[in-house]
Short mmCIF file of C-alpha atoms in Angstrom, two decimals:
data_model
loop_
_atom_site.label_atom_id
_atom_site.label_comp_id
_atom_site.label_asym_id
_atom_site.label_seq_id
_atom_site.Cartn_x
_atom_site.Cartn_y
_atom_site.Cartn_z
CA UNK A 156 -0.24 0.15 -0.06
CA UNK A 157 0.96 3.87 -0.40
CA UNK A 158 0.66 6.98 0.41
CA UNK A 159 -0.99 8.96 -1.89
CA UNK A 160 -3.58 11.88 -2.51
CA UNK A 161 -6.06 9.74 -4.19
CA UNK A 162 -6.53 8.46 -0.82
CA UNK A 163 -6.12 11.15 1.49
CA UNK A 164 -8.67 12.55 -0.44
CA UNK A 165 -11.15 10.02 -0.46
CA UNK A 166 -10.57 10.07 3.66
CA UNK A 167 -11.42 13.76 3.59
CA UNK A 168 -14.36 13.44 1.70
CA UNK A 169 -15.54 10.81 4.22
CA UNK A 170 -15.75 13.38 7.17
CA UNK A 171 -18.66 15.52 5.11
CA UNK A 172 -20.62 12.29 5.01
CA UNK A 173 -19.94 11.33 8.63
CA UNK A 174 -22.34 11.84 11.63
CA UNK A 175 -20.58 14.54 13.90
CA UNK A 176 -21.88 14.75 17.30
CA UNK A 177 -21.78 18.04 18.95
CA UNK A 178 -19.84 16.86 21.64
CA UNK A 179 -17.10 15.67 19.57
CA UNK A 180 -16.41 18.65 17.67
CA UNK A 181 -16.29 21.14 20.89
CA UNK A 182 -14.33 18.16 22.78
CA UNK A 183 -11.86 16.80 20.58
CA UNK A 184 -8.54 18.73 21.62
CA UNK A 185 -9.46 17.90 25.52
CA UNK A 186 -10.09 14.20 24.66
CA UNK A 187 -7.46 14.11 22.81
CA UNK A 188 -4.88 15.26 25.81
CA UNK A 189 -7.12 13.25 28.01
CA UNK A 190 -6.54 9.73 25.96
CA UNK A 191 -2.68 10.75 24.94
CA UNK A 192 -2.34 10.84 28.73
CA UNK A 193 -3.85 7.66 29.56
CA UNK A 194 -2.38 5.85 26.71
CA UNK A 195 1.13 7.47 27.62
CA UNK A 196 0.69 5.36 31.54
CA UNK A 197 -0.54 1.77 29.80
CA UNK A 198 2.27 -0.45 30.12
CA UNK A 199 2.80 -3.09 27.36
CA UNK A 200 0.12 -6.02 28.44
CA UNK A 201 -0.41 -9.99 27.20
CA UNK A 202 -3.34 -11.50 27.20
CA UNK A 203 -2.80 -13.98 30.27
CA UNK A 204 -5.12 -17.24 30.57
CA UNK A 205 -7.70 -17.86 33.38
CA UNK A 206 -8.21 -20.62 35.47
CA UNK A 207 -11.50 -20.68 37.32
CA UNK A 208 -14.34 -22.41 35.07
CA UNK A 209 -17.84 -20.63 35.17
CA UNK A 210 -20.58 -22.51 33.80
CA UNK A 211 -23.78 -21.16 32.07
CA UNK A 212 -25.88 -22.19 34.82
CA UNK A 213 -23.88 -20.38 37.34
CA UNK A 214 -22.76 -17.03 35.26
CA UNK A 215 -26.98 -16.64 35.15
CA UNK A 216 -27.21 -17.14 38.85
CA UNK A 217 -24.48 -14.61 39.47
CA UNK A 218 -25.76 -12.05 37.17
CA UNK A 219 -29.32 -12.24 39.20
CA UNK A 220 -27.59 -11.87 42.75
CA UNK A 221 -25.49 -9.38 41.45
CA UNK A 222 -28.73 -7.57 40.30
CA UNK A 223 -30.26 -8.09 43.28
CA UNK A 224 -27.43 -6.16 45.22
CA UNK A 225 -27.82 -3.11 42.79
CA UNK A 226 -31.56 -3.02 42.73
CA UNK A 227 -34.43 -6.09 43.43
CA UNK A 228 -36.25 -4.58 40.44
CA UNK A 229 -33.49 -5.16 37.86
CA UNK A 230 -33.34 -8.64 38.92
CA UNK A 231 -37.12 -9.28 37.98
CA UNK A 232 -36.05 -7.29 34.50
CA UNK A 233 -33.45 -9.75 34.12
CA UNK A 234 -35.56 -12.44 34.66
CA UNK A 235 -38.66 -11.02 32.24
CA UNK A 236 -35.81 -10.45 29.32
CA UNK A 237 -34.23 -14.08 29.91
CA UNK A 238 -37.74 -15.61 29.83
CA UNK A 239 -38.37 -13.75 26.81
CA UNK A 240 -35.40 -14.56 25.01
CA UNK A 241 -33.66 -11.15 24.67
CA UNK A 242 -30.52 -12.69 26.72
CA UNK A 243 -28.19 -15.16 24.72
CA UNK A 244 -24.86 -16.51 24.93
CA UNK A 245 -22.60 -17.45 22.22
CA UNK A 246 -19.28 -18.77 21.31
CA UNK A 247 -16.99 -16.72 19.63
CA UNK A 248 -18.67 -13.23 20.60
CA UNK A 249 -17.69 -10.51 22.99
CA UNK A 250 -20.95 -9.25 23.79
CA UNK A 251 -23.15 -6.61 22.04
CA UNK A 252 -26.34 -4.81 22.71
CA UNK A 253 -28.72 -4.84 19.96
CA UNK A 254 -32.05 -2.52 19.07
CA UNK A 255 -34.36 -2.64 16.77
CA UNK A 256 -36.26 -0.01 16.85
CA UNK A 257 -38.81 -0.74 14.09
CA UNK A 258 -39.79 -3.47 15.21
CA UNK A 259 -39.96 -2.76 19.21
CA UNK A 260 -37.55 -5.56 19.47
CA UNK A 261 -33.85 -6.29 21.64
CA UNK A 262 -31.37 -8.68 22.18
CA UNK A 263 -28.19 -8.55 24.58
CA UNK A 264 -25.81 -11.11 23.24
CA UNK A 265 -22.71 -12.07 25.83
CA UNK A 266 -19.70 -14.45 25.27
CA UNK A 267 -19.44 -18.31 26.17
CA UNK A 268 -16.11 -19.03 27.09
CA UNK A 269 -16.59 -20.80 30.74
CA UNK A 270 -14.57 -17.95 32.16
CA UNK A 271 -15.49 -15.25 34.45
CA UNK A 272 -15.43 -12.64 31.59
CA UNK A 273 -19.16 -14.35 30.84
CA UNK A 274 -20.42 -12.52 33.81
CA UNK A 275 -18.46 -9.89 33.23
CA UNK A 276 -20.01 -9.29 29.91
CA UNK A 277 -23.09 -9.94 30.55
CA UNK A 278 -23.07 -7.11 33.20
CA UNK A 279 -21.90 -4.94 30.57
CA UNK A 280 -24.56 -5.54 28.08
CA UNK A 281 -27.66 -5.56 30.84
CA UNK A 282 -26.59 -1.87 31.97
CA UNK A 283 -26.67 -0.71 28.33
CA UNK A 284 -29.89 -2.44 28.23
CA UNK A 285 -31.34 -1.03 31.81
CA UNK A 286 -29.49 2.58 31.80
CA UNK A 287 -31.21 2.74 27.52
CA UNK A 288 -35.08 2.12 29.41
CA UNK A 289 -35.72 1.11 26.11
CA UNK A 290 -38.34 0.65 24.94
CA UNK A 291 -40.01 2.81 26.88
CA UNK A 292 -37.13 5.18 25.82
CA UNK A 293 -36.80 5.12 21.88
CA UNK A 294 -34.13 7.68 21.60
CA UNK A 295 -30.80 8.45 22.74
CA UNK A 296 -29.91 11.52 24.86
CA UNK A 297 -26.78 13.00 23.78
CA UNK A 298 -25.40 12.09 27.55
CA UNK A 299 -26.38 8.17 27.14
CA UNK A 300 -24.30 8.73 23.40
CA UNK A 301 -21.34 10.45 25.18
CA UNK A 302 -21.28 8.71 28.31
CA UNK A 303 -22.95 5.17 28.42
CA UNK A 304 -19.81 3.37 28.35
CA UNK A 305 -19.02 4.97 31.84
CA UNK A 306 -21.89 2.48 33.11
CA UNK A 307 -21.47 0.06 31.90
CA UNK A 308 -17.89 0.02 32.63
CA UNK A 309 -18.41 1.39 36.37
CA UNK A 310 -20.94 -2.01 36.47
CA UNK A 311 -18.00 -4.27 35.66
CA UNK A 312 -15.92 -2.60 38.20
CA UNK A 313 -18.74 -3.55 41.03
CA UNK A 314 -18.84 -6.44 39.60
CA UNK A 315 -15.62 -7.59 40.24
CA UNK A 316 -16.21 -6.47 43.24
CA UNK A 317 -19.15 -8.86 44.28
CA UNK A 318 -17.33 -11.66 42.77
CA UNK A 319 -14.52 -10.87 45.11
CA UNK A 320 -16.75 -11.24 47.91
CA UNK A 321 -18.10 -14.14 47.38
CA UNK A 322 -14.39 -15.52 47.31
CA UNK A 323 -13.50 -15.57 44.02
CA UNK A 324 -10.02 -15.47 43.22
CA UNK A 325 -7.87 -11.68 43.17
CA UNK A 326 -5.51 -13.42 40.99
CA UNK A 327 -8.57 -13.85 38.58
CA UNK A 328 -9.86 -10.82 38.90
CA UNK A 329 -6.78 -9.23 38.05
CA UNK A 330 -6.62 -11.23 35.12
CA UNK A 331 -9.79 -10.04 33.83
CA UNK A 332 -8.69 -6.61 34.46
CA UNK A 333 -5.54 -7.25 32.94
CA UNK A 334 -7.49 -8.45 29.34
CA UNK A 335 -9.99 -6.35 29.51
CA UNK A 336 -7.67 -2.95 29.76
CA UNK A 337 -6.00 -4.94 26.55
CA UNK A 338 -8.33 -5.33 24.59
CA UNK A 339 -9.68 -1.39 24.99
CA UNK A 340 -6.49 -0.04 24.58
CA UNK A 341 -7.59 -0.03 20.84
CA UNK A 342 -10.44 2.13 21.23
CA UNK A 343 -7.35 4.76 22.86
CA UNK A 344 -5.24 4.18 19.73
CA UNK A 345 -8.11 4.63 17.26
CA UNK A 346 -9.31 8.01 18.44
CA UNK A 347 -5.27 9.17 18.72
CA UNK A 348 -5.00 8.16 15.18
CA UNK A 349 -8.35 9.84 13.83
CA UNK A 350 -8.72 12.91 15.95
CA UNK A 351 -5.59 14.82 14.07
CA UNK A 352 -7.05 13.90 11.01
CA UNK A 353 -10.50 15.49 12.43
CA UNK A 354 -8.74 18.77 13.44
CA UNK A 355 -7.02 19.23 10.41
CA UNK A 356 -10.43 19.20 8.38
CA UNK A 357 -12.22 21.32 11.01
CA UNK A 358 -9.02 23.98 10.36
CA UNK A 359 -10.60 23.43 6.38
CA UNK A 360 -6.95 22.30 5.28
CA UNK A 361 -7.22 19.72 3.02
CA UNK A 362 -5.46 16.74 3.75
CA UNK A 363 -1.73 16.06 2.28
CA UNK A 364 0.95 13.99 2.07
CA UNK A 365 3.20 16.78 3.71
CA UNK A 366 0.46 16.80 6.69
CA UNK A 367 0.95 12.91 7.41
CA UNK A 368 4.35 13.65 6.91
CA UNK A 369 4.34 16.04 9.77
CA UNK A 370 2.18 14.17 11.80
CA UNK A 371 5.25 11.05 11.61
CA UNK A 372 7.36 13.51 12.77
CA UNK A 373 5.34 15.33 15.55
CA UNK A 374 2.83 13.44 16.57
CA UNK A 375 4.00 10.97 19.55
CA UNK A 376 1.11 7.96 18.45
CA UNK A 377 2.02 8.52 14.74
CA UNK A 378 5.84 8.27 15.38
CA UNK A 379 5.01 5.12 17.42
CA UNK A 380 2.62 3.71 14.33
CA UNK A 381 5.39 4.45 11.70
CA UNK A 382 4.80 5.23 8.06
CA UNK A 383 3.87 1.42 7.01
CA UNK A 384 0.81 1.22 9.87
CA UNK A 385 -0.14 4.80 9.41
CA UNK A 386 -1.06 3.95 5.72
CA UNK A 387 -2.51 0.51 6.58
CA UNK A 388 -5.04 2.72 9.25
CA UNK A 389 -5.90 5.06 6.66
CA UNK A 390 -6.75 2.52 4.23
CA UNK A 391 -9.09 0.90 7.11
CA UNK A 392 -11.02 4.46 7.89
CA UNK A 393 -11.85 4.38 4.17
CA UNK A 394 -13.04 1.10 4.53
CA UNK A 395 -16.55 2.36 6.05
CA UNK A 396 -14.46 2.82 9.62
CA UNK A 397 -14.19 6.53 10.29
CA UNK A 398 -17.47 6.69 12.42
CA UNK A 399 -15.94 3.99 14.23
CA UNK A 400 -12.87 5.79 14.97
CA UNK A 401 -14.72 9.34 15.99
CA UNK A 402 -16.71 7.91 18.35
CA UNK A 403 -14.45 5.45 19.78
CA UNK A 404 -13.40 8.03 22.50
CA UNK A 405 -16.45 6.80 24.14
CA UNK A 406 -14.45 3.70 26.01
CA UNK A 407 -11.63 5.53 27.52
CA UNK A 408 -13.66 8.29 28.43
CA UNK A 409 -15.74 5.84 30.37
CA UNK A 410 -13.01 4.12 31.39
CA UNK A 411 -11.12 7.52 33.38
CA UNK A 412 -15.01 8.54 34.94
CA UNK A 413 -15.92 4.95 35.78
CA UNK A 414 -12.03 4.17 37.58
CA UNK A 415 -12.87 7.31 39.04
CA UNK A 416 -16.51 6.65 40.45
CA UNK A 417 -15.20 3.09 41.91
CA UNK A 418 -12.30 4.62 43.68
CA UNK A 419 -14.10 7.43 45.35
CA UNK A 420 -16.54 3.91 46.46
CA UNK A 421 -19.82 4.77 44.58
CA UNK A 422 -22.46 3.21 46.12
CA UNK A 423 -25.14 0.78 44.59
CA UNK A 424 -27.92 3.57 45.37
CA UNK A 425 -25.67 6.52 43.35
CA UNK A 426 -24.87 4.18 40.82
CA UNK A 427 -28.44 3.56 40.00
CA UNK A 428 -29.33 6.61 40.12
CA UNK A 429 -26.77 7.50 37.14
CA UNK A 430 -27.93 4.06 35.70
CA UNK A 431 -31.94 5.61 35.64
CA UNK A 432 -30.80 9.46 34.77
CA UNK A 433 -28.02 9.18 31.72
CA UNK A 434 -30.90 8.43 28.75
CA UNK A 435 -32.88 11.03 29.90
CA UNK A 436 -30.89 14.45 30.17
CA UNK A 437 -28.67 16.06 27.86
CA UNK A 438 -25.03 16.37 28.25
CA UNK A 439 -24.60 19.55 30.54
CA UNK A 440 -27.10 18.03 33.23
CA UNK A 441 -25.70 14.52 33.06
CA UNK A 442 -22.01 16.33 33.78
CA UNK A 443 -23.13 17.70 36.79
CA UNK A 444 -23.09 13.97 38.04
CA UNK A 445 -19.59 13.34 37.18
CA UNK A 446 -16.53 13.75 39.17
CA UNK A 447 -15.16 17.11 39.14
CA UNK A 448 -11.64 16.47 38.28
CA UNK A 449 -8.75 17.74 36.19
CA UNK A 450 -7.33 15.08 33.82
CA UNK A 451 -4.58 14.80 35.67
CA UNK A 452 -6.51 13.40 38.76
CA UNK A 453 -8.60 11.34 36.45
CA UNK A 454 -5.28 9.30 35.18
CA UNK A 455 -4.25 8.95 38.62
CA UNK A 456 -7.55 7.17 39.54
CA UNK A 457 -7.58 4.77 36.74
CA UNK A 458 -3.62 3.98 36.97
CA UNK A 459 -4.75 3.14 40.63
CA UNK A 460 -7.73 1.01 40.02
CA UNK A 461 -5.35 -1.13 37.47
CA UNK A 462 -2.28 -0.62 39.23
CA UNK A 463 -0.79 1.27 36.25
CA UNK A 464 3.51 1.70 36.20
CA UNK A 465 4.41 4.41 33.74
CA UNK A 466 6.17 2.05 30.79
CA UNK A 467 9.98 2.99 29.97
#
């Protein structure tokens, strides 16, 4: 693959077609700075093996108990959704929350690995379902679009507390947190790649080979990538992934705030209030419920949560 103006023109034109949310347009530089700080704090992680087996029945029973600990009404809703075949485990899948507005239909998918991640991913996706309040609410609020991952990732962290209280080994929990952070790192990287291109677009600068070469010289993430991988990523964006890259900020943003909430010891009652609120208000109102912390404080919270040591 080669870097040429035809490729860059095609990517630039994709920005005109992309759905650019207002929060992203206003906050992309601050988001980039926060995610860059986070990325520079990440060690080089390797996927680690799980040891303790979780049967399908155990996963479902644990989920019911966990939801009961949050709010007994959540357990009732979960049982109803399970009986209605809205909750489905699938081998080879990571998890997904699917909505079909036309058919008034929804599905909560979670993996079938028979390890701790089945429970954790089921928790993640079911918190999405609870927080959308679908089908009662059929349109996502601006706060849900921006901050929905906070709640699902916080649900994962609270789920790990729940498992540890039941006697699941700390080592197994740490393996999950390691592997989850390794997976979520992709979202950090996607946004660090696409944000400089968005900045050029918003500055009315035509994307040229000169701009890419400048990024390769001056931008930390582009320097790490190198020219070959940069060209690969540009072609990936052109293959229908630009909007995916632009929206990838929701994962690192969600993770730093989820870590902050968890480190501050958020109660179940406060957590449930966030779940019930996020899809009923706009961004500005929901932000009044978030920790009022600097980027450095948010990064410190995630370092403590995941026991991160700055990479050498």
